[in-house]
Coordinates of N, CA and C in Angstrom, one line a residue:
X1 N -13.2 -2.5 -25.0 CA -12.7 -1.7 -24.0 C -12.4 -2.5 -22.7
X2 N -11.2 -2.3 -22.1 CA -10.9 -3.0 -20.9 C -11.0 -2.0 -19.7
X3 N -11.4 -2.6 -18.6 CA -11.5 -1.8 -17.4 C -10.5 -2.3 -16.3
X4 N -10.0 -1.4 -15.5 CA -9.2 -1.9 -14.4 C -10.1 -2.4 -13.3
X5 N -9.9 -3.6 -12.9 CA -10.7 -4.2 -11.8 C -9.9 -4.3 -10.5
X6 N -8.6 -4.2 -10.6 CA -7.7 -4.3 -9.4 C -6.3 -4.0 -9.8
X7 N -5.5 -3.6 -8.8 CA -4.1 -3.5 -8.9 C -3.5 -4.6 -7.9
X8 N -2.6 -5.4 -8.4 CA -2.1 -6.4 -7.5 C -1.1 -5.8 -6.6
X9 N -1.3 -6.2 -5.3 CA -0.4 -5.7 -4.2 C 0.6 -6.7 -3.8
X10 N 0.9 -6.7 -2.5 CA 1.9 -7.5 -1.9 C 1.6 -9.0 -1.9
X11 N 2.6 -9.8 -2.0 CA 2.5 -11.2 -1.9 C 2.1 -11.5 -0.4
X12 N 1.3 -12.6 -0.2 CA 0.9 -13.0 1.1 C 1.1 -14.5 1.3
X13 N 2.0 -14.9 2.1 CA 2.3 -16.3 2.3 C 3.3 -16.8 1.3
X14 N 3.4 -18.1 1.3 CA 4.4 -18.8 0.4 C 3.9 -19.4 -0.8
X15 N 2.6 -19.5 -0.9 CA 2.0 -20.3 -2.0 C 1.5 -19.5 -3.2
X16 N 1.8 -18.2 -3.3 CA 1.5 -17.4 -4.4 C 0.3 -16.5 -4.3
X17 N -0.3 -16.4 -3.1 CA -1.4 -15.6 -2.9 C -1.0 -14.1 -2.9
X18 N -1.9 -13.2 -3.4 CA -1.6 -11.8 -3.5 C -2.8 -11.0 -2.9
X19 N -2.5 -9.8 -2.4 CA -3.5 -8.9 -2.0 C -3.9 -8.0 -3.1
X20 N -5.2 -7.7 -3.3 CA -5.6 -6.9 -4.3 C -6.1 -5.5 -3.8
X21 N -5.8 -4.5 -4.6 CA -6.4 -3.2 -4.4 C -7.6 -3.1 -5.3
X22 N -8.7 -3.5 -4.9 CA -9.9 -3.7 -5.7 C -10.4 -2.3 -6.2
X23 N -10.7 -2.3 -7.5 CA -11.3 -1.1 -8.2 C -12.6 -1.3 -8.9
X24 N -13.3 -2.4 -8.5 CA -14.6 -2.7 -9.1 C -15.7 -2.7 -8.1
X25 N -16.9 -2.5 -8.5 CA -18.0 -2.5 -7.6 C -18.6 -3.9 -7.4
X26 N -18.2 -4.9 -8.2 CA -18.7 -6.3 -8.0 C -17.5 -7.3 -8.0
X27 N -16.7 -7.3 -6.9 CA -15.5 -8.2 -6.9 C -15.9 -9.6 -6.9
X28 N -17.1 -10.0 -6.3 CA -17.5 -11.4 -6.3 C -17.7 -12.0 -7.7
X29 N -18.0 -11.1 -8.6 CA -18.2 -11.5 -10.0 C -16.9 -11.5 -10.8
X30 N -16.1 -10.4 -10.6 CA -14.9 -10.2 -11.3 C -13.8 -11.2 -10.9
X31 N -13.8 -11.7 -9.7 CA -12.8 -12.6 -9.2 C -13.3 -13.9 -8.8
X32 N -14.4 -14.4 -9.5 CA -14.9 -15.7 -9.3 C -13.9 -16.7 -9.8
X33 N -13.9 -17.9 -9.2 CA -13.0 -19.0 -9.6 C -13.2 -19.3 -11.0
X34 N -12.1 -19.4 -11.8 CA -12.1 -19.7 -13.2 C -12.1 -18.5 -14.1
X35 N -12.3 -17.3 -13.5 CA -12.2 -16.1 -14.3 C -10.8 -15.8 -14.8
X36 N -10.7 -15.5 -16.1 CA -9.4 -15.1 -16.7 C -9.4 -13.6 -16.9
X37 N -8.3 -13.0 -16.4 CA -8.1 -11.6 -16.4 C -7.0 -11.2 -17.2
X38 N -7.2 -10.2 -18.1 CA -6.1 -9.7 -18.9 C -5.3 -8.7 -18.0
X39 N -4.0 -8.5 -18.3 CA -3.2 -7.7 -17.5 C -2.5 -6.6 -18.2
X40 N -2.1 -5.6 -17.5 CA -1.2 -4.5 -18.0 C -0.1 -4.4 -17.1
X41 N 1.1 -4.8 -17.5 CA 1.6 -5.1 -18.8 C 1.1 -6.5 -19.3
X42 N 0.8 -6.6 -20.6 CA 0.3 -7.9 -21.1 C 1.1 -9.1 -20.9
X43 N 2.4 -8.9 -20.8 CA 3.3 -10.1 -20.6 C 3.2 -10.7 -19.3
X44 N 2.5 -10.1 -18.3 CA 2.3 -10.6 -17.0 C 1.1 -11.6 -17.0
X45 N 0.3 -11.7 -18.0 CA -0.9 -12.5 -18.0 C -1.1 -13.2 -19.3
X46 N -2.3 -13.6 -19.5 CA -3.5 -13.5 -18.6 C -3.4 -14.3 -17.4
X47 N -4.2 -14.0 -16.4 CA -4.2 -14.7 -15.1 C -5.5 -15.3 -14.8
X48 N -5.5 -16.6 -14.3 CA -6.8 -17.3 -14.1 C -7.0 -17.4 -12.6
X49 N -8.1 -17.0 -12.0 CA -8.4 -17.0 -10.6 C -8.6 -18.4 -10.2
X50 N -7.9 -18.9 -9.1 CA -8.2 -20.2 -8.6 C -8.8 -20.2 -7.2
X51 N -8.6 -19.1 -6.5 CA -9.1 -18.9 -5.2 C -9.3 -17.4 -4.8
X52 N -10.3 -17.1 -4.1 CA -10.5 -15.7 -3.7 C -11.0 -15.8 -2.2
X53 N -10.5 -14.9 -1.4 CA -11.0 -14.8 0.0 C -10.9 -13.4 0.5
X54 N -11.8 -13.1 1.4 CA -11.8 -11.8 2.1 C -11.2 -12.0 3.5
X55 N -10.4 -11.1 4.0 CA -9.9 -11.2 5.4 C -9.6 -9.8 5.9
X56 N -10.3 -9.5 7.0 CA -10.1 -8.1 7.6 C -10.3 -7.0 6.6
X57 N -11.3 -7.1 5.7 CA -11.6 -6.1 4.8 C -10.7 -6.0 3.5
X58 N -9.8 -7.0 3.4 CA -8.9 -7.0 2.2 C -9.3 -8.2 1.4
X59 N -9.0 -8.2 0.1 CA -9.3 -9.3 -0.9 C -8.0 -9.9 -1.2
X60 N -7.9 -11.2 -1.1 CA -6.7 -12.0 -1.5 C -7.1 -13.0 -2.5
X61 N -6.2 -13.2 -3.5 CA -6.5 -14.0 -4.7 C -5.3 -14.9 -5.0
X62 N -5.6 -16.1 -5.5 CA -4.5 -17.0 -6.0 C -4.8 -17.2 -7.5
X63 N -3.7 -17.1 -8.3 CA -3.9 -17.3 -9.7 C -3.2 -18.7 -10.1
X64 N -3.7 -19.3 -11.1 CA -3.1 -20.6 -11.6 C -1.7 -20.4 -12.1
X65 N -1.4 -19.3 -12.6 CA -0.1 -19.0 -13.2 C 1.0 -18.6 -12.2
X66 N 0.5 -18.5 -10.9 CA 1.4 -17.9 -9.9 C 1.4 -18.9 -8.7
X67 N 2.4 -19.8 -8.6 CA 2.4 -20.9 -7.7 C 3.3 -20.7 -6.5
X68 N 4.1 -19.6 -6.4 CA 4.9 -19.4 -5.2 C 5.1 -17.9 -4.9
X69 N 5.7 -17.6 -3.8 CA 5.9 -16.3 -3.4 C 6.7 -15.4 -4.3
X70 N 7.7 -16.0 -4.9 CA 8.6 -15.3 -5.9 C 7.8 -14.8 -7.1
X71 N 7.0 -15.7 -7.6 CA 6.1 -15.3 -8.8 C 5.1 -14.3 -8.3
X72 N 4.6 -14.4 -7.1 CA 3.6 -13.4 -6.6 C 4.2 -12.0 -6.5
X73 N 5.5 -12.0 -6.0 CA 6.2 -10.7 -5.8 C 6.4 -10.0 -7.2
X74 N 6.6 -10.8 -8.2 CA 6.8 -10.2 -9.6 C 5.5 -9.6 -10.1
X75 N 4.4 -10.0 -9.6 CA 3.1 -9.4 -10.1 C 2.7 -8.1 -9.4
X76 N 3.4 -7.7 -8.4 CA 3.1 -6.5 -7.7 C 3.1 -5.3 -8.6
X77 N 2.0 -4.5 -8.6 CA 1.8 -3.4 -9.4 C 1.1 -3.6 -10.7
X78 N 0.9 -4.9 -11.1 CA 0.2 -5.2 -12.3 C -1.3 -4.9 -12.2
X79 N -1.9 -4.3 -13.2 CA -3.3 -4.0 -13.2 C -4.1 -5.0 -14.0

């Protein structure tokens, strides 16, 4: 069984960082560096977390497979 842990939101910056709409009660565990996340739609992933940070109450993540803003914009709406 798969659970939705977040919905990818808007791109942030030029290096592929995205804002997450977090849907899990333990984001520090789900978005730890090195974690591989399956996606829906499946062709968007899997995605590997390389960096996570909190800023003004929002969670921002970078994925190894997403290296620039254009790639990040294509991930918007992916769960």
